[in-house]
XYZ file of C-alpha atoms in Angstrom:
632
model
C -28.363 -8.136 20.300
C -24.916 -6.637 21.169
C -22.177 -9.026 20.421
C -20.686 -8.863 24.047
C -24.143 -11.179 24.999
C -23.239 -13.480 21.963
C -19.836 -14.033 23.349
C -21.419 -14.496 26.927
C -23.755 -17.067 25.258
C -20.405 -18.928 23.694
C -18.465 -18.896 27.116
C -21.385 -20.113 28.954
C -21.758 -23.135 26.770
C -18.353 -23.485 26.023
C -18.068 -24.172 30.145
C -21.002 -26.317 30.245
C -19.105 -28.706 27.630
C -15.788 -28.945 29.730
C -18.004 -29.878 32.261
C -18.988 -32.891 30.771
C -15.966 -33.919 29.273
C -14.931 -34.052 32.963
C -18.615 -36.437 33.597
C -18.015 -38.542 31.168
C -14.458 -38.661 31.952
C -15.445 -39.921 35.396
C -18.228 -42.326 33.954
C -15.746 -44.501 32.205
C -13.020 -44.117 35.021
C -15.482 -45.679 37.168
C -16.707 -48.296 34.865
C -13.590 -48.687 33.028
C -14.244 -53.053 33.087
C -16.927 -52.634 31.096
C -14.842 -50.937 27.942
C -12.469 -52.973 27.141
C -11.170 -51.573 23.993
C -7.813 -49.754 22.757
C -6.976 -46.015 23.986
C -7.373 -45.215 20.046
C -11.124 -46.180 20.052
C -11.824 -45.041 23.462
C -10.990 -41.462 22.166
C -13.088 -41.100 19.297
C -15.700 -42.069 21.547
C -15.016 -39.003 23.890
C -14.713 -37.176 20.929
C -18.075 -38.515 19.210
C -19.062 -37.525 22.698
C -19.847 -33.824 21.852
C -22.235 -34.527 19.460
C -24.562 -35.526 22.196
C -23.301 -33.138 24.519
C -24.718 -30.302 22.343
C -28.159 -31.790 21.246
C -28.563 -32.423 25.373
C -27.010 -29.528 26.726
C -29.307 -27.367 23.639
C -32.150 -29.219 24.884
C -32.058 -28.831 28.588
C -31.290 -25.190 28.122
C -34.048 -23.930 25.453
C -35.884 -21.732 28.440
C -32.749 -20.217 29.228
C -31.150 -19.935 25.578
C -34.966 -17.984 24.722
C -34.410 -15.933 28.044
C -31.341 -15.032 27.440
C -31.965 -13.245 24.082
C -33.197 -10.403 26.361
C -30.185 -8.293 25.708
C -30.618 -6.091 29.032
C -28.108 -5.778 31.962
C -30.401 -4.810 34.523
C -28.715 -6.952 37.265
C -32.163 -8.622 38.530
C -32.791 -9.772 35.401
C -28.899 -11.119 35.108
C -29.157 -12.979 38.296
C -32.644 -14.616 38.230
C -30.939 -15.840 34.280
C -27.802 -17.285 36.268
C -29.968 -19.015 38.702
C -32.268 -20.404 35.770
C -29.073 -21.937 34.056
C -28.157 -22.947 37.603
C -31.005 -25.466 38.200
C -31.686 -26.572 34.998
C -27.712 -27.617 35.048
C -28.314 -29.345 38.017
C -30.573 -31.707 36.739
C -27.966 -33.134 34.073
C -25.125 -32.769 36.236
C -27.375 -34.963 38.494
C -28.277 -37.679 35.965
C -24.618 -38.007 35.180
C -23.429 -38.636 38.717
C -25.936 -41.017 39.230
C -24.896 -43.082 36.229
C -21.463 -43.716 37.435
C -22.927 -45.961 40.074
C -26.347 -46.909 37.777
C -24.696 -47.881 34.984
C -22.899 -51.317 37.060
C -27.038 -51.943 37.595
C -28.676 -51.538 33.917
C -25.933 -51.576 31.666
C -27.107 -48.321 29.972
C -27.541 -44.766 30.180
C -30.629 -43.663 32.545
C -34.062 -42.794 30.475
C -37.640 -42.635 31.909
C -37.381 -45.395 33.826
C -36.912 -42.392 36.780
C -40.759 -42.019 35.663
C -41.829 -45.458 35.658
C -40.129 -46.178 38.928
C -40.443 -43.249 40.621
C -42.352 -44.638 43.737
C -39.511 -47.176 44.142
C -36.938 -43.691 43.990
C -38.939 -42.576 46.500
C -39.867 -45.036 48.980
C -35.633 -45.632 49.016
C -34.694 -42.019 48.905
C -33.197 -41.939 52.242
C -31.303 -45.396 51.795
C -29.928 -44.422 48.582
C -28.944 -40.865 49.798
C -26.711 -42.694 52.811
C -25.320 -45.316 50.254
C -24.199 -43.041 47.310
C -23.371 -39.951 49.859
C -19.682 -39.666 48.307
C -21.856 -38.943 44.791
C -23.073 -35.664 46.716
C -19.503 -34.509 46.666
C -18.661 -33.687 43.100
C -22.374 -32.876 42.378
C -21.651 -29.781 45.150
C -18.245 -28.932 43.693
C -19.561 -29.128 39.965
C -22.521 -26.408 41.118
C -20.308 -24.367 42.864
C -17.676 -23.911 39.984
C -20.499 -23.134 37.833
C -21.942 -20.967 39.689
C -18.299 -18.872 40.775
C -17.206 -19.056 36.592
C -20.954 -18.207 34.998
C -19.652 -14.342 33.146
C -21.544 -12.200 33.879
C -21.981 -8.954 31.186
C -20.279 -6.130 32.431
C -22.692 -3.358 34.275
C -23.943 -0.419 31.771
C -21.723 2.608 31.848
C -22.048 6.201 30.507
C -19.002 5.825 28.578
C -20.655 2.820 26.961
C -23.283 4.658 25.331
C -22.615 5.624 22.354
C -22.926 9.449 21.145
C -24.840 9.174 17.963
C -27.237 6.379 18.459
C -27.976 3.641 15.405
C -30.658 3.958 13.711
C -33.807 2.295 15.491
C -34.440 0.158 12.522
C -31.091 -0.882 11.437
C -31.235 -1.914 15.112
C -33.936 -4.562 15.417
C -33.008 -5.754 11.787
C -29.630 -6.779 13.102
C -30.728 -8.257 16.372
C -34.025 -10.229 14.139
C -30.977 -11.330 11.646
C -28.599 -12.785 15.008
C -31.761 -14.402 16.730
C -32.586 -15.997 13.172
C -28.993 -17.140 13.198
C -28.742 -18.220 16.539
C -31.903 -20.238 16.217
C -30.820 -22.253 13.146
C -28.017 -23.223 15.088
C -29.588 -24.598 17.771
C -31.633 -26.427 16.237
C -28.620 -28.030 14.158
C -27.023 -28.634 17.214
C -30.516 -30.590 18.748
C -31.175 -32.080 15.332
C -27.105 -33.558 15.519
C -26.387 -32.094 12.079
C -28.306 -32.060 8.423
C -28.391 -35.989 8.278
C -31.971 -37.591 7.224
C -32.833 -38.107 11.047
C -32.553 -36.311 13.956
C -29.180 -37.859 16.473
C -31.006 -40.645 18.538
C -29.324 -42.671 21.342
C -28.858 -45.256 18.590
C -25.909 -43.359 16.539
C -23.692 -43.366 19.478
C -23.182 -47.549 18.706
C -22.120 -46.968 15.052
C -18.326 -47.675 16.254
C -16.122 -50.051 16.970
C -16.736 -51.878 19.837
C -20.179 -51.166 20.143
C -19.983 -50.700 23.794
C -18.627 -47.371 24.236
C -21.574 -46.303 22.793
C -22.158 -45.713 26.334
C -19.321 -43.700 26.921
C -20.139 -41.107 23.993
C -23.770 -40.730 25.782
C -24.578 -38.670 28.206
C -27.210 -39.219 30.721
C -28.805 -35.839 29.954
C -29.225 -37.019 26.312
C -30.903 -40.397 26.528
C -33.083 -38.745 29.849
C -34.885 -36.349 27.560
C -34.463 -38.306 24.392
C -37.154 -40.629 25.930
C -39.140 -38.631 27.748
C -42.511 -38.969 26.133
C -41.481 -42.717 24.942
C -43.976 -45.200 25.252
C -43.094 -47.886 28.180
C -43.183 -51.513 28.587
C -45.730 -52.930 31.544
C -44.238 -55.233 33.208
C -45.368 -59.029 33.407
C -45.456 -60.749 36.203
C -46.481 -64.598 35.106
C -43.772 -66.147 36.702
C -42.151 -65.133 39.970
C -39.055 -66.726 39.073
C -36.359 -66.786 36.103
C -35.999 -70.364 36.033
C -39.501 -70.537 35.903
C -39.193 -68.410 32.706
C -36.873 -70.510 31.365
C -38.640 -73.712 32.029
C -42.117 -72.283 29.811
C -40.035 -70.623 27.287
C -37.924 -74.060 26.545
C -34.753 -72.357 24.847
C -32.697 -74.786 22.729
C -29.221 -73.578 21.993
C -27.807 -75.501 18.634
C -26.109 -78.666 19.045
C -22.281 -78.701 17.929
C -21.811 -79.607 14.180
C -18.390 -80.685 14.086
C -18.267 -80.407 9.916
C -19.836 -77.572 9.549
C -17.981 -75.213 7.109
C -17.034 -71.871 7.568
C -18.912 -70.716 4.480
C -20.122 -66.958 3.485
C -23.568 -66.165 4.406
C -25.698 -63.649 2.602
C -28.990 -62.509 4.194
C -31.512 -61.392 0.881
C -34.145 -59.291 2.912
C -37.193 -58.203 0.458
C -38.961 -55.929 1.226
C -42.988 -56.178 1.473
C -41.991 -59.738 -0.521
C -45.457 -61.895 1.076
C -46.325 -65.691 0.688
C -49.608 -64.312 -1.082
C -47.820 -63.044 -3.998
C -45.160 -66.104 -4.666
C -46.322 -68.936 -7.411
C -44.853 -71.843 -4.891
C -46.992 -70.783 -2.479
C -50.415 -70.397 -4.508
C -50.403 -73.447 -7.163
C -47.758 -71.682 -8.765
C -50.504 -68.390 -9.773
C -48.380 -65.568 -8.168
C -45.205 -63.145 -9.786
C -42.161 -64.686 -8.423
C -41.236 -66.799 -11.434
C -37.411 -67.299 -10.409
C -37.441 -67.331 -6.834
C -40.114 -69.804 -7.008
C -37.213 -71.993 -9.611
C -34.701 -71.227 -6.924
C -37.221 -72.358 -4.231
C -37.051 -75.834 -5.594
C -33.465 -76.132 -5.440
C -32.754 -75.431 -1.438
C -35.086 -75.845 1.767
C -37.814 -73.813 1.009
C -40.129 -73.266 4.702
C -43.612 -73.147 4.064
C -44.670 -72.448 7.459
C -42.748 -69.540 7.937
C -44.031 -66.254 9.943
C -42.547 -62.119 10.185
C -42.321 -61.178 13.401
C -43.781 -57.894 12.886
C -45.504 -55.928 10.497
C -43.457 -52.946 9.639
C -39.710 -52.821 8.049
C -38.055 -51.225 11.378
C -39.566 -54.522 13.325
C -37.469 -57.148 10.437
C -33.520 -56.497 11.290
C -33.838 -56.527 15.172
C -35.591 -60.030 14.922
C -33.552 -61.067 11.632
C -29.745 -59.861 13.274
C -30.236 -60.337 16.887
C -33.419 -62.909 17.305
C -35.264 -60.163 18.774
C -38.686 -60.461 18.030
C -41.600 -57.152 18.268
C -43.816 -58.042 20.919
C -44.121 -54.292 21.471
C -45.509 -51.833 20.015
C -42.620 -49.251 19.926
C -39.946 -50.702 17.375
C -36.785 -51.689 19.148
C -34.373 -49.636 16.827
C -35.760 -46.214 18.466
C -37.292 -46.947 21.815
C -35.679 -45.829 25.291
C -34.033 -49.657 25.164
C -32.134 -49.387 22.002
C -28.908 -49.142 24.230
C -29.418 -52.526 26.177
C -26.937 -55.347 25.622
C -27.803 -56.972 22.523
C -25.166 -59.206 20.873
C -26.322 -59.689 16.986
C -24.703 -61.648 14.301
C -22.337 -59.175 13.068
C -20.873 -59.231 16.612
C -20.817 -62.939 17.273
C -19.481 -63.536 13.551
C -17.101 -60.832 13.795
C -15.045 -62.791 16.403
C -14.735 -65.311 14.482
C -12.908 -63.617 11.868
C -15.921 -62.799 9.612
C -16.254 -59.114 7.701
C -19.809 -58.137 8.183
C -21.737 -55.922 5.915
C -25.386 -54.473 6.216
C -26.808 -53.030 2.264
C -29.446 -50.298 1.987
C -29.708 -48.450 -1.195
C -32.432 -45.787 1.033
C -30.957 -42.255 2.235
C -28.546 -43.179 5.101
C -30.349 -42.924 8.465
C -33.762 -44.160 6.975
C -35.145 -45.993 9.598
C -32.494 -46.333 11.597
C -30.868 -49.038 9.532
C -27.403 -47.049 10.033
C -27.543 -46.896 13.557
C -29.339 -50.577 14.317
C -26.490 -52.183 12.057
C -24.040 -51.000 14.726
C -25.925 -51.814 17.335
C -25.534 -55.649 16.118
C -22.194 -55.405 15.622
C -22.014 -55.204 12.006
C -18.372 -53.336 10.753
C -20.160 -51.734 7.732
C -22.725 -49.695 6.644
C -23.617 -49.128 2.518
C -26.651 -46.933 1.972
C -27.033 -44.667 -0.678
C -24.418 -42.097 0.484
C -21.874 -45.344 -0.419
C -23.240 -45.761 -4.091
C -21.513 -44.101 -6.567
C -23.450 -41.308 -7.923
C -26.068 -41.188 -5.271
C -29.501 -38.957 -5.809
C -27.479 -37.786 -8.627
C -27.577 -41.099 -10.432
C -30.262 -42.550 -13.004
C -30.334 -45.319 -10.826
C -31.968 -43.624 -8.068
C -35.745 -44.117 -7.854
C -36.510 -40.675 -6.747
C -38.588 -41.555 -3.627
C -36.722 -43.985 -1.775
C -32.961 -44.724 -2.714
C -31.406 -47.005 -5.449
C -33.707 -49.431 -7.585
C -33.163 -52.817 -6.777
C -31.814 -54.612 -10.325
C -28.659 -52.186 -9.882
C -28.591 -52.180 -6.517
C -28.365 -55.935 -7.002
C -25.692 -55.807 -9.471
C -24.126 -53.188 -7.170
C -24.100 -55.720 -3.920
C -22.838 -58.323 -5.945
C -19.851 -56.621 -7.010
C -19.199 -55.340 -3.546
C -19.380 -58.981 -2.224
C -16.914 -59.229 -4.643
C -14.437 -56.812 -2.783
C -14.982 -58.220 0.703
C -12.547 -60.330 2.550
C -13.917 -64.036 3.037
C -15.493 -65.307 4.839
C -18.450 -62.728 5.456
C -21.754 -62.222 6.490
C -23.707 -59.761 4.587
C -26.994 -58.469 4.951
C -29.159 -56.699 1.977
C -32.883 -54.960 2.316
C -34.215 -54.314 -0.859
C -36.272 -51.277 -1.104
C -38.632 -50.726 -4.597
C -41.675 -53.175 -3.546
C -42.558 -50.328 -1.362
C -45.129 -47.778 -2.006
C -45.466 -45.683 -4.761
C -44.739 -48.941 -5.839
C -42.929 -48.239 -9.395
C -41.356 -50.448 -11.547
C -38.030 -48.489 -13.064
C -38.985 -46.784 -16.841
C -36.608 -49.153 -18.809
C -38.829 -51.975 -16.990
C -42.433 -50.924 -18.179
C -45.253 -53.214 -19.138
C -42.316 -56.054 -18.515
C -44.009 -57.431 -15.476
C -47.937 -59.182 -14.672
C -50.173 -56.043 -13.774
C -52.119 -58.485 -11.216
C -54.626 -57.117 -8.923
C -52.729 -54.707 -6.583
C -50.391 -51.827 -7.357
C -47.777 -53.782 -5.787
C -47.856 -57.173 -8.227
C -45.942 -55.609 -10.824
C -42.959 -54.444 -8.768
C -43.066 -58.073 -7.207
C -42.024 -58.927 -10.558
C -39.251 -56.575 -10.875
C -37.499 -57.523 -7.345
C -38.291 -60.842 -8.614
C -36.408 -60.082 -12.054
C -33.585 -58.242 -10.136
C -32.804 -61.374 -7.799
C -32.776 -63.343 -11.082
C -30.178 -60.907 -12.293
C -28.153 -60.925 -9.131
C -27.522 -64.710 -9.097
C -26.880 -64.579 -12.918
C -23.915 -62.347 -11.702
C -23.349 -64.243 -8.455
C -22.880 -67.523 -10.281
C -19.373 -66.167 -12.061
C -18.267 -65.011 -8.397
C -15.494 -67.124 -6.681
C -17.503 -66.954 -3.822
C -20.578 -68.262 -4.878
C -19.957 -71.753 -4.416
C -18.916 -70.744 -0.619
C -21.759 -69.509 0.246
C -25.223 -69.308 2.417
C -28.175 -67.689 0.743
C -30.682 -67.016 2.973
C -34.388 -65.034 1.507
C -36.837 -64.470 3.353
C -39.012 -61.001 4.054
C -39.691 -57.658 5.725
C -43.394 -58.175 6.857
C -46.459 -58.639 4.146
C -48.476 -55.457 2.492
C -51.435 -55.772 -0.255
C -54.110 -58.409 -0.245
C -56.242 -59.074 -2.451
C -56.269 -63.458 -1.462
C -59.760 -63.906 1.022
C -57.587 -67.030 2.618
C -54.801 -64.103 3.640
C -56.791 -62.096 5.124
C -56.711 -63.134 8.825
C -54.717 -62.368 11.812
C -52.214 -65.552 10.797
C -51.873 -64.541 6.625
C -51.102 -61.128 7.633
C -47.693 -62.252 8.906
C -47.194 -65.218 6.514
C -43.971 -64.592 4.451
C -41.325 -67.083 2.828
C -38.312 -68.226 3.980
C -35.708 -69.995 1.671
C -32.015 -71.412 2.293
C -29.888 -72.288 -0.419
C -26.304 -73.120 -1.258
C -24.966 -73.733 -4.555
C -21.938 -75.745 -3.684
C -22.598 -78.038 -0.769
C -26.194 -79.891 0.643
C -27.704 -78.581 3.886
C -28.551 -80.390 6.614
C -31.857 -82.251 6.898
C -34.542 -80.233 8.213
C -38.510 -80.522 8.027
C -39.398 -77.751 5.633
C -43.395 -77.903 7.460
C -41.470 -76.744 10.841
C -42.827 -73.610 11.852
C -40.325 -70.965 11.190
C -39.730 -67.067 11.937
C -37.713 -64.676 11.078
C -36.208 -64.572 14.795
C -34.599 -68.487 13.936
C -32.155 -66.652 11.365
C -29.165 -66.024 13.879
C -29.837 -69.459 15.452
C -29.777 -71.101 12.087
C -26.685 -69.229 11.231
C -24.827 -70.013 14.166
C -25.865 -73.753 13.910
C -25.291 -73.960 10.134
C -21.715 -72.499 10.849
C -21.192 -74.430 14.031
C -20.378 -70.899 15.614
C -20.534 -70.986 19.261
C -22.994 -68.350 21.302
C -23.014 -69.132 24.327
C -25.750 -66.566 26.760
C -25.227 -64.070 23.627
C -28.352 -65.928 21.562
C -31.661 -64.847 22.967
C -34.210 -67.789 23.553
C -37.205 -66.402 21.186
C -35.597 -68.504 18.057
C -35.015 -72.146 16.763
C -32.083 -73.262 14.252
C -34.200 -74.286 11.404
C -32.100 -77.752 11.531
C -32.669 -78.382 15.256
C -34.889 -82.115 15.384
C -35.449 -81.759 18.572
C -38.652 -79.185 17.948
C -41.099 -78.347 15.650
C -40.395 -75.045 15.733
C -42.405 -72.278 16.552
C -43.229 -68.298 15.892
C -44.234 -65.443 17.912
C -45.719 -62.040 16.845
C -48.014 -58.894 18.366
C -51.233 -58.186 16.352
C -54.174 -55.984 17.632
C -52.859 -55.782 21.126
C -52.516 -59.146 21.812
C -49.291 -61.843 21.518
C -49.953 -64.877 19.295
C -47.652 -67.891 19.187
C -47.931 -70.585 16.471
C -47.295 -74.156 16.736
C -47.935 -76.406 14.272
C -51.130 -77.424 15.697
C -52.366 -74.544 17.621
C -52.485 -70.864 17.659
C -52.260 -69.022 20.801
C -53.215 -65.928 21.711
C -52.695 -63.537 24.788
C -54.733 -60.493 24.964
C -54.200 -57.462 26.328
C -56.082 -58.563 29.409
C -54.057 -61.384 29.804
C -56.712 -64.335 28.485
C -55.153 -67.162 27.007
C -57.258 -68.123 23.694
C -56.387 -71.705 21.480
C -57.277 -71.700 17.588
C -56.694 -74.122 15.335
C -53.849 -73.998 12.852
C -53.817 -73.935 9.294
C -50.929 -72.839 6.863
C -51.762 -68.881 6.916
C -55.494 -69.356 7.973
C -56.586 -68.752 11.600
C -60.251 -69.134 11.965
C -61.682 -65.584 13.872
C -63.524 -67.656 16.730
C -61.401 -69.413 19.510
C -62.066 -72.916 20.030
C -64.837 -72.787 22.759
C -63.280 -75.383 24.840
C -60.071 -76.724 24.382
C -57.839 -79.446 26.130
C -56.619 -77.588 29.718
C -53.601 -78.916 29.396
C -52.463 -77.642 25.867
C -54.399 -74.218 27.026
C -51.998 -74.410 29.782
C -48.827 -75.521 28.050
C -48.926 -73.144 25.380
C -50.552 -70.039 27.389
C -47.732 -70.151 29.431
C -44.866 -70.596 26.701
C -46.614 -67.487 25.588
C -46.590 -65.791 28.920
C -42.854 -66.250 29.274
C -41.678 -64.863 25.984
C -44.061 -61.847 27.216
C -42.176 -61.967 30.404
C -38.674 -62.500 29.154
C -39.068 -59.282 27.017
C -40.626 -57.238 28.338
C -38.266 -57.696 31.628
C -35.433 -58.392 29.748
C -35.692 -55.030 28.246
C -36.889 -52.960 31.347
C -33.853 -54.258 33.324
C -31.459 -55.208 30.846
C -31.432 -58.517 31.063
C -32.226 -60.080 28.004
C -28.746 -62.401 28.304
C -28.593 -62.405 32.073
């Protein structure tokens, strides 16, 4: 490949970049009310901007990058190339232009929603055309200027041929060794860089104010980042949103004029079930200390996940955003919607919020969700000292928990009060091994994962041992609960109901918490509502109605999860089901037991009561999230 068509390859993309500088310079011109935030942060999101200009420009332009590795001049073949680049081009330019005006809709970049309302597009084509006319304007100048500066190699002369030609061979291994070049840096450029993950919409929110994520987006980006996503079908229970409202009875804490403004530390364990905890069980389990600590705070033995896998916890735990669909939150089409989560809300009220994950930063998307909620920083195991490199490190998954503990502790330690920190343990995952120094310490059980119950257990123990000498101990909220369930080898678990029964525990070493029934029903979605209510922290719209403070009389709580395709929601009499053809089902409820036959035929009116509850959280999601609407 000569190196003039390397340099043409540079120029060409190096235009196609100012051009969207000048998009996404007009994007927040536009919608400038919507970013309120210093010039400063503003322009390290333009320049965290052409991160996802690349990865979207490399994308949309693969057929014409492989084309153009032709290296002929013939000026057919030159032209049909600059109309290729041409049209493709078009297509972002287009998406761009059209979120200027979109974006005052949906609050978010455009994805496949085109797809999945594509007869709508159509049906208003003409309407929309005469509307947005003036959008018509730059799309035609943009085109144009693209067109009139595309270089074009210069035409084949005899003086360019060289006398003594290269050898064929040394030929073709040079232009092999530029493609192979070339093509490792495109796909750096798609991938975003060498991090774990490959750049999702998600990583433009890991800044400061979360918002102009949006502005270091482009529409090209998040359009073909979700093509292929799976979508959300609507529901259409209710043909109203007070209607919505009315089934889905939200309850907004009640002010607590003496509440404190204590820390609050979230303990998130992973795979940590009911099944395997003594309190639980007639005290036959492998949680010896957290079962001792259980007894000395509001232990909740009704308590539910709200999903079944890891990436399904902090969206419901941070934000009261429960899974009721099968595509996690953190990397479906609608991870840019508004979402206000608790490092946001506490934030502005002068808390330092922290999110701990001793894992490879980026696993999961625990990086990029933890901006998303509004949380200031981020420790995963690029932050601990050492990293991969140090005998802490597990060598699957990231830093064992006992120092990762001791670690958290420590950092707690350095943060300004008061704050709100978040931890997810990690080593009660599979291969599910305890650390070398820890063999044979801990109950074999019955299942692999018994044992390294223990040692979480035994690291917790350690971590309040260290807490305890902390002068923020006495200051603070401890809230443990966990990440979803795993092994079972307990017949009464093994139903649709045990498979999401977890614990949830508050305690506070220095002060008594309010009253509450600890039989409530509780889920992991009440945690920001508890929070808020605990702190007396106003909300406002910014809590989402899915979740109950844990100290709110006024209900008896309730919990909501998906499971086989269908959306259950427990009271503490019934279960309710919704299935995937929209029949409303009623079982009886037991702690953790759910019989596998409905009741035959129950009482209309609690059939109707709760199928509709039901039918609005489906509602309020799923619409919520396909419009962007979750707080309006």
């Amino acid at each position: 490949m000569p190196s003039e068509f390397l340099r043409l390859l540079v120029r060409r993309f190096s235009l196609l970049l100012g051009v969207y500088l000048l998009l996404r310079l007009g994007f927040y011109l536009f919608n400038q009310a919507a970013f309120q935030a210093a010039p400063a942060q503003v322009a390290l999101a333009f320049w965290h901007g052409f991160r996802f200009d690349i990865a979207g420009l490399l994308l949309l332009n693969l057929p014409w990058l492989v084309l153009s590795l032709v290296p002929s001049r013939h000026l057919v073949w030159q032209r049909m190339l600059r109309v290729m680049w041409l049209l493709l081009n078009s297509l972002g330019v287009a998406l761009n232009l059209i979120d200027v005006e979109y974006f005052r809709f949906i609050g978010r970049r455009t994805s496949n929603e085109l797809f999945t309302i594509g007869d709508d597009v159509r049906r208003q084509a003409g309407q929309l055309l005469l509307q947005y006319w003036f959008l018509l304007v730059p799309f035609g100048l943009v085109l144009a200027a693209l067109w009139y500066l595309y270089p074009m190699p210069r035409p084949a002369t005899p003086a360019a041929v060289p006398t003594v030609p290269a050898s064929r061979r040394a030929v073709v291994l040079r232009y092999l060794g530029q493609v192979l070049v070339l093509g490792g840096l495109v796909v750096l450029g798609i991938r975003g860089g060498v991090q774990l993950k490959p750049l999702r919409t998600g990583h433009a929110f890991m800044q400061t104010p979360p918002v102009l994520g949006h502005v270091a987006l482009n529409s090209t980006f998040t359009f073909l980042k979700s093509l292929g996503a799976q979508t959300l079908e609507r529901r259409e229970f209710f043909t109203s949103p007070d209607s919505v409202q009315q089934a889905l009875a939200p309850l907004p804490p009640q002010p607590r004029p003496s509440a404190p403004r204590d820390n609050v530390v979230v303990l998130l364990l992973e795979s940590f079930a009911s099944e395997y905890t003594g309190i639980e069980n007639n005290g036959q389990g492998y949680t010896p200390f957290f079962d001792s600590l259980a007894t000395q705070g509001l232990f909740f033995r009704e308590h539910y996940a709200n999903g079944r896998r890891s990436i399904e916890a902090l969206p419901a735990v941070l934000a009261g955003l429960p899974s009721l669909n099968e595509h996690p939150f953190i990397t479906s089409p609608f991870q840019t919607d508004e979402l206000h989560g608790l490092g946001e809300i506490l934030g502005r009220e002068g808390y330092a919020t922290s999110l701990f994950h001793g894992a490879q930063n980026g696993t999961m998307g625990f990086n990029t969700f933890s901006g998303i909620a509004g949380v200031q920083q981020y420790f995963g195991l690029n932050e601990y000292p050492g990293a991969e490199k140090s005998p802490d490190f597990d060598g699957h998954w990231g830093i064992a928990d006992e120092p990762y503990l001791q670690y958290f502790a420590r950092q707690l330690s350095q943060q300004r009060q008061p704050f709100f920190s978040t931890l997810f343990t990690l080593s009660s995952h599979e291969p599910f091994e305890v650390p070398r120094p820890y063999a044979g310490r801990f109950p074999a059980g019955t299942q692999p994962i018994h044992r390294v119950i223990g040692y979480t257990d035994f690291a917790l123990r350690q971590f309040f041992k260290t807490a305890r000498r902390q002068p923020w101990y006495r200051h603070t909220l401890f809230i443990l609960l966990a990440d979803h369930t795993s092994q079972s080898d307990r017949p009464d678990y093994q139903n649709t109901l045990g498979a999401y029964k977890t614990p949830l525990l508050l305690f506070h070493p220095g002060r008594p918490l309010p009253p509450a029934n600890v039989h409530r029903i509780t889920q992991q979605a009440d945690v920001p509502a508890t929070v808020l209510d605990f702190l007396n922290v106003p909300a406002g719209r910014q809590l989402l109605p899915f979740g109950y403070s844990v100290f709110d009389s006024r209900t008896s709580g309730r919990a909501l999860f998906l499971s086989g395709g269908s959306l259950f929601l427990v009271h503490q009499d019934f279960v309710t089901e919704l299935t995937a053809d929209n029949t409303v089902r009623l079982y009886p409820y037991r702690t953790h037991q759910m019989p596998e036959a409905a009741l035959p035929a129950p009482d209309p009116r609690l059939l109707r009561q709760y199928g509709n509850e039901l039918k609005a959280a489906a509602q309020y999601f799923t619409d919520g999230l396909l419009d962007n609407r979750l707080y309006r």
